Amino acid sequence: MSDLICDQLETINTRITDACKRVGRSRDDIQLIAVSKRVPTEKIRDAFDYGQTVFGESKVQEAQGKIPDLPAAVQWHLIGRLQKNKIRKALPLFDTIHSIDSLELAEAVNRVAGEEGQFPKIYLQTNLAGEMTKTGFSREELISEYDQLLDLDRLQIMGLMAIPPSRDDEALTRLDFAAVRELRDELVEQSGIPLDGLSMGMSDDYEIAIEEGATIVRIGSAIFGERT
Ligand SMILES: *Cc1c(COP(=O)(O)O)cnc(C)c1O
């Protein structure tokens, strides 16, 4: 078993607990996803043996190759872009899809889920900074399309997901995370329906994300080291 991966997981769990304490949150409100994209299965197994059970993959194909080699108790989340022609393949593999980035994709997943008899858990991916290199709902789109999204009866909408721009200034990153939380709160107000989840925070910024309300953090390199 890799001591390094265990040490890193221990450190991260301590830091998550400390971040919770700073803002009066409960550690139980935060879920850690170990992002295992481009990480070999032996290392994933080390993390699993340490007690980490939830893993995130960004590609359907890659996950499909790894999943049979790992214990069935592992829970897989899709965090990367989902192409429409991979939806049918993705649904049975993943417990949760974090990357529903348009109404069109949501409708397609809803349709396939109906055909397959599934009720997938999903996050709506936001792109509040309007970055050209990333996909996701703008604030205006999400506000205007939210009722239509709620009508998709096969989807269990868990919350919002965000990958804010990398910034040099921590205060700006904090504002990016706060904007996602505020948009979530606005959607709750608009719809009258609870929406708890905020999937945000990665290796470099998860503590700030937790202080700003994240409920699920996606951490890769801080656990497994730099990816090849
Ligand atoms: C790769 C990836 C992560 C993890 O990034 P690290 O910086 O290695 O922690 C988190 N979320 C998404 C969507 C990713 O693609």
Short mmCIF file of C-alpha atoms and ligand atoms in Angstrom, two decimals:
data_model
loop_
_atom_site.label_atom_id
_atom_site.label_comp_id
_atom_site.label_asym_id
_atom_site.label_seq_id
_atom_site.Cartn_x
_atom_site.Cartn_y
_atom_site.Cartn_z
CA MET A 1 0.00 0.00 0.00
CA SER A 2 1.32 3.44 -0.91
CA ASP A 3 2.11 5.41 2.22
CA LEU A 4 2.27 8.58 0.19
CA ILE A 5 -1.33 8.36 -1.02
CA CYS A 6 -2.52 7.54 2.51
CA ASP A 7 -0.56 10.48 3.93
CA GLN A 8 -1.99 12.83 1.33
CA LEU A 9 -5.54 11.65 2.01
CA GLU A 10 -5.01 12.08 5.72
CA THR A 11 -3.68 15.60 5.25
CA ILE A 12 -6.57 16.56 2.99
CA ASN A 13 -9.14 15.13 5.40
CA THR A 14 -7.59 17.15 8.22
CA ARG A 15 -7.61 20.29 6.12
CA ILE A 16 -11.25 19.73 5.17
CA THR A 17 -12.13 19.37 8.85
CA ASP A 18 -10.20 22.55 9.71
CA ALA A 19 -11.89 24.51 6.90
CA CYS A 20 -15.27 23.35 8.22
CA LYS A 21 -14.38 24.46 11.75
CA ARG A 22 -13.34 27.93 10.57
CA VAL A 23 -16.83 28.59 9.22
CA GLY A 24 -18.88 26.55 11.67
CA ARG A 25 -19.82 23.77 9.27
CA SER A 26 -20.00 20.06 9.99
CA ARG A 27 -17.39 17.75 8.40
CA ASP A 28 -20.27 15.41 7.54
CA ASP A 29 -21.61 17.99 5.09
CA ILE A 30 -18.57 17.64 2.82
CA GLN A 31 -17.90 14.75 0.49
CA LEU A 32 -14.45 14.15 -0.98
CA ILE A 33 -14.14 12.84 -4.53
CA ALA A 34 -10.70 11.48 -5.37
CA VAL A 35 -10.17 12.43 -9.00
CA SER A 36 -8.49 9.44 -10.59
CA LYS A 37 -8.33 10.44 -14.25
CA ARG A 38 -5.08 9.21 -15.81
CA VAL A 39 -4.20 7.50 -12.51
CA PRO A 40 -3.40 3.78 -12.75
CA THR A 41 -5.71 1.32 -10.99
CA GLU A 42 -3.06 0.23 -8.44
CA LYS A 43 -3.01 3.75 -7.01
CA ILE A 44 -6.79 3.93 -6.99
CA ARG A 45 -6.81 0.68 -5.05
CA ASP A 46 -4.37 2.13 -2.51
CA ALA A 47 -6.73 5.03 -1.91
CA PHE A 48 -9.66 2.62 -1.64
CA ASP A 49 -7.80 0.44 0.87
CA TYR A 50 -7.19 3.56 2.94
CA GLY A 51 -10.94 4.13 3.03
CA GLN A 52 -11.63 6.45 0.12
CA THR A 53 -14.68 5.10 -1.72
CA VAL A 54 -15.73 7.85 -4.13
CA PHE A 55 -13.71 8.49 -7.28
CA GLY A 56 -14.09 10.91 -10.17
CA GLU A 57 -13.25 10.22 -13.79
CA SER A 58 -13.42 12.66 -16.67
CA LYS A 59 -13.80 10.24 -19.57
CA VAL A 60 -16.42 7.53 -20.02
CA GLN A 61 -14.06 5.33 -22.03
CA GLU A 62 -11.25 5.49 -19.48
CA ALA A 63 -13.59 4.74 -16.59
CA GLN A 64 -15.08 1.81 -18.47
CA GLY A 65 -11.62 0.26 -18.69
CA LYS A 66 -10.83 0.74 -14.99
CA ILE A 67 -14.10 -0.08 -13.25
CA PRO A 68 -13.94 -3.88 -13.73
CA ASP A 69 -10.49 -3.93 -12.06
CA LEU A 70 -11.70 -2.29 -8.86
CA PRO A 71 -14.03 -3.34 -6.05
CA ALA A 72 -17.74 -3.01 -6.72
CA ALA A 73 -17.99 -0.89 -3.57
CA VAL A 74 -16.27 1.99 -5.37
CA GLN A 75 -18.64 4.78 -6.30
CA TRP A 76 -17.81 6.54 -9.58
CA HIS A 77 -18.65 10.10 -10.50
CA LEU A 78 -18.32 11.56 -13.98
CA ILE A 79 -16.73 15.01 -13.74
CA GLY A 80 -15.67 15.60 -17.37
CA ARG A 81 -17.58 16.58 -20.45
CA LEU A 82 -20.27 14.12 -21.51
CA GLN A 83 -20.84 13.65 -25.22
CA LYS A 84 -24.38 12.81 -26.24
CA ASN A 85 -23.35 9.57 -27.92
CA LYS A 86 -21.84 8.33 -24.61
CA ILE A 87 -24.89 8.87 -22.40
CA ARG A 88 -26.20 5.31 -22.66
CA LYS A 89 -22.77 3.93 -21.84
CA ALA A 90 -22.27 6.38 -18.95
CA LEU A 91 -25.53 5.89 -17.07
CA PRO A 92 -24.85 2.41 -15.63
CA LEU A 93 -21.22 3.25 -14.78
CA PHE A 94 -21.62 6.44 -12.79
CA ASP A 95 -23.50 7.18 -9.60
CA THR A 96 -23.48 10.92 -10.32
CA ILE A 97 -22.79 13.15 -13.34
CA HIS A 98 -21.28 16.54 -12.42
CA SER A 99 -21.02 17.93 -15.92
CA ILE A 100 -24.52 18.63 -17.24
CA ASP A 101 -23.58 21.82 -19.05
CA SER A 102 -26.65 22.70 -21.15
CA LEU A 103 -30.39 22.26 -21.27
CA GLU A 104 -29.93 20.26 -24.46
CA LEU A 105 -27.64 17.76 -22.73
CA ALA A 106 -29.98 17.57 -19.73
CA GLU A 107 -32.87 16.74 -22.05
CA ALA A 108 -30.83 14.06 -23.81
CA VAL A 109 -29.79 12.45 -20.50
CA ASN A 110 -33.39 12.60 -19.31
CA ARG A 111 -34.58 10.86 -22.46
CA VAL A 112 -31.99 8.06 -22.33
CA ALA A 113 -32.53 7.63 -18.57
CA GLY A 114 -36.23 7.10 -19.30
CA GLU A 115 -35.42 4.44 -21.87
CA GLU A 116 -33.02 2.72 -19.48
CA GLY A 117 -35.25 2.96 -16.41
CA GLN A 118 -32.77 5.14 -14.48
CA PHE A 119 -32.94 8.25 -12.30
CA PRO A 120 -29.39 9.68 -12.46
CA LYS A 121 -28.08 12.18 -9.93
CA ILE A 122 -26.71 15.22 -11.70
CA TYR A 123 -25.08 18.60 -11.09
CA LEU A 124 -25.62 21.58 -13.38
CA GLN A 125 -22.23 22.87 -14.49
CA THR A 126 -21.92 26.65 -14.40
CA ASN A 127 -19.49 28.87 -16.28
CA LEU A 128 -20.16 32.18 -14.57
CA ALA A 129 -16.96 33.81 -15.81
CA GLY A 130 -17.95 33.01 -19.39
CA GLU A 131 -14.63 31.30 -20.15
CA MET A 132 -14.44 30.26 -23.80
CA THR A 133 -12.40 27.14 -22.98
CA LYS A 134 -15.08 25.78 -20.65
CA THR A 135 -18.69 24.82 -21.09
CA GLY A 136 -21.53 25.38 -18.66
CA PHE A 137 -24.56 27.52 -17.96
CA SER A 138 -24.22 31.27 -17.66
CA ARG A 139 -26.10 32.87 -14.79
CA GLU A 140 -28.79 34.17 -17.17
CA GLU A 141 -29.24 30.82 -18.90
CA LEU A 142 -29.60 28.93 -15.68
CA ILE A 143 -32.13 31.36 -14.26
CA SER A 144 -34.25 31.30 -17.42
CA GLU A 145 -33.96 27.55 -18.08
CA TYR A 146 -34.25 26.31 -14.51
CA ASP A 147 -37.99 25.59 -14.67
CA GLN A 148 -37.48 23.47 -17.79
CA LEU A 149 -34.64 21.61 -16.07
CA LEU A 150 -36.83 20.90 -13.05
CA ASP A 151 -39.47 19.45 -15.37
CA LEU A 152 -37.07 16.70 -16.54
CA ASP A 153 -38.56 14.06 -14.30
CA ARG A 154 -35.79 11.46 -14.64
CA LEU A 155 -33.06 13.77 -13.34
CA GLN A 156 -32.25 14.12 -9.66
CA ILE A 157 -30.73 17.59 -9.61
CA MET A 158 -28.28 17.61 -6.69
CA GLY A 159 -26.88 21.11 -7.14
CA LEU A 160 -24.48 23.29 -9.10
CA MET A 161 -20.96 22.47 -10.20
CA ALA A 162 -18.22 24.96 -11.01
CA ILE A 163 -14.62 25.07 -12.20
CA PRO A 164 -13.75 28.73 -11.66
CA PRO A 165 -10.83 30.33 -13.57
CA SER A 166 -7.40 29.90 -12.04
CA ARG A 167 -6.57 33.21 -10.40
CA ASP A 168 -3.44 34.53 -8.73
CA ASP A 169 -5.52 36.26 -6.13
CA GLU A 170 -7.22 34.12 -3.48
CA ALA A 171 -9.79 36.84 -2.80
CA LEU A 172 -10.99 36.60 -6.40
CA THR A 173 -11.28 32.82 -6.23
CA ARG A 174 -13.37 33.27 -3.11
CA LEU A 175 -15.68 35.63 -5.00
CA ASP A 176 -16.02 33.07 -7.82
CA PHE A 177 -17.15 30.39 -5.36
CA ALA A 178 -19.46 32.79 -3.54
CA ALA A 179 -21.12 33.69 -6.86
CA VAL A 180 -22.00 30.02 -7.43
CA ARG A 181 -23.48 29.76 -3.94
CA GLU A 182 -25.47 32.96 -4.45
CA LEU A 183 -26.83 31.68 -7.76
CA ARG A 184 -27.84 28.44 -6.04
CA ASP A 185 -29.65 30.44 -3.36
CA GLU A 186 -31.38 32.47 -6.04
CA LEU A 187 -32.63 29.32 -7.78
CA VAL A 188 -34.00 28.02 -4.48
CA GLU A 189 -35.82 31.29 -3.95
CA GLN A 190 -37.17 31.33 -7.50
CA SER A 191 -38.40 27.73 -7.46
CA GLY A 192 -39.27 27.17 -3.82
CA ILE A 193 -37.47 23.82 -4.12
CA PRO A 194 -34.45 22.97 -1.94
CA LEU A 195 -31.11 22.60 -3.72
CA ASP A 196 -28.24 21.75 -1.41
CA GLY A 197 -25.28 20.66 -3.48
CA LEU A 198 -22.28 22.71 -4.54
CA SER A 199 -19.62 20.68 -6.36
CA MET A 200 -16.63 23.01 -6.29
CA GLY A 201 -13.02 23.08 -5.13
CA MET A 202 -9.97 21.23 -6.50
CA SER A 203 -6.43 20.59 -5.23
CA ASP A 204 -5.42 24.26 -5.19
CA ASP A 205 -8.54 25.82 -3.77
CA TYR A 206 -10.72 23.30 -1.94
CA GLU A 207 -10.39 24.95 1.46
CA ILE A 208 -11.66 28.26 0.09
CA ALA A 209 -14.47 26.40 -1.69
CA ILE A 210 -15.53 24.77 1.59
CA GLU A 211 -15.46 28.09 3.40
CA GLU A 212 -17.76 29.39 0.65
CA GLY A 213 -20.24 26.54 0.86
CA ALA A 214 -18.95 23.59 -1.21
CA THR A 215 -20.60 20.30 -0.29
CA ILE A 216 -18.48 18.10 -2.55
CA VAL A 217 -14.85 18.75 -3.51
CA ARG A 218 -13.04 17.11 -6.44
CA ILE A 219 -9.37 16.56 -5.64
CA GLY A 220 -6.85 14.82 -7.89
CA SER A 221 -3.20 15.85 -7.92
CA ALA A 222 -3.05 16.62 -4.18
CA ILE A 223 -3.86 12.93 -3.59
CA PHE A 224 -2.19 11.08 -6.45
CA GLY A 225 0.54 13.53 -7.45
CA GLU A 226 0.94 15.16 -10.84
CA ARG A 227 -0.77 13.26 -13.64
CA THR A 228 1.30 11.81 -16.47
C1 LIG B 1 -9.01 17.12 -13.13
C2 LIG B 1 -10.21 17.70 -12.50
C3 LIG B 1 -10.26 17.92 -11.11
C4 LIG B 1 -9.09 17.66 -10.17
O1 LIG B 1 -8.07 18.57 -10.42
P1 LIG B 1 -6.78 18.65 -9.44
O2 LIG B 1 -6.26 20.01 -9.68
O3 LIG B 1 -5.86 17.58 -9.87
O4 LIG B 1 -7.27 18.47 -8.07
C5 LIG B 1 -11.44 18.41 -10.57
N1 LIG B 1 -12.51 18.67 -11.34
C6 LIG B 1 -12.50 18.48 -12.67
C7 LIG B 1 -13.72 18.78 -13.45
C8 LIG B 1 -11.35 18.00 -13.29
O5 LIG B 1 -11.35 17.81 -14.62
#
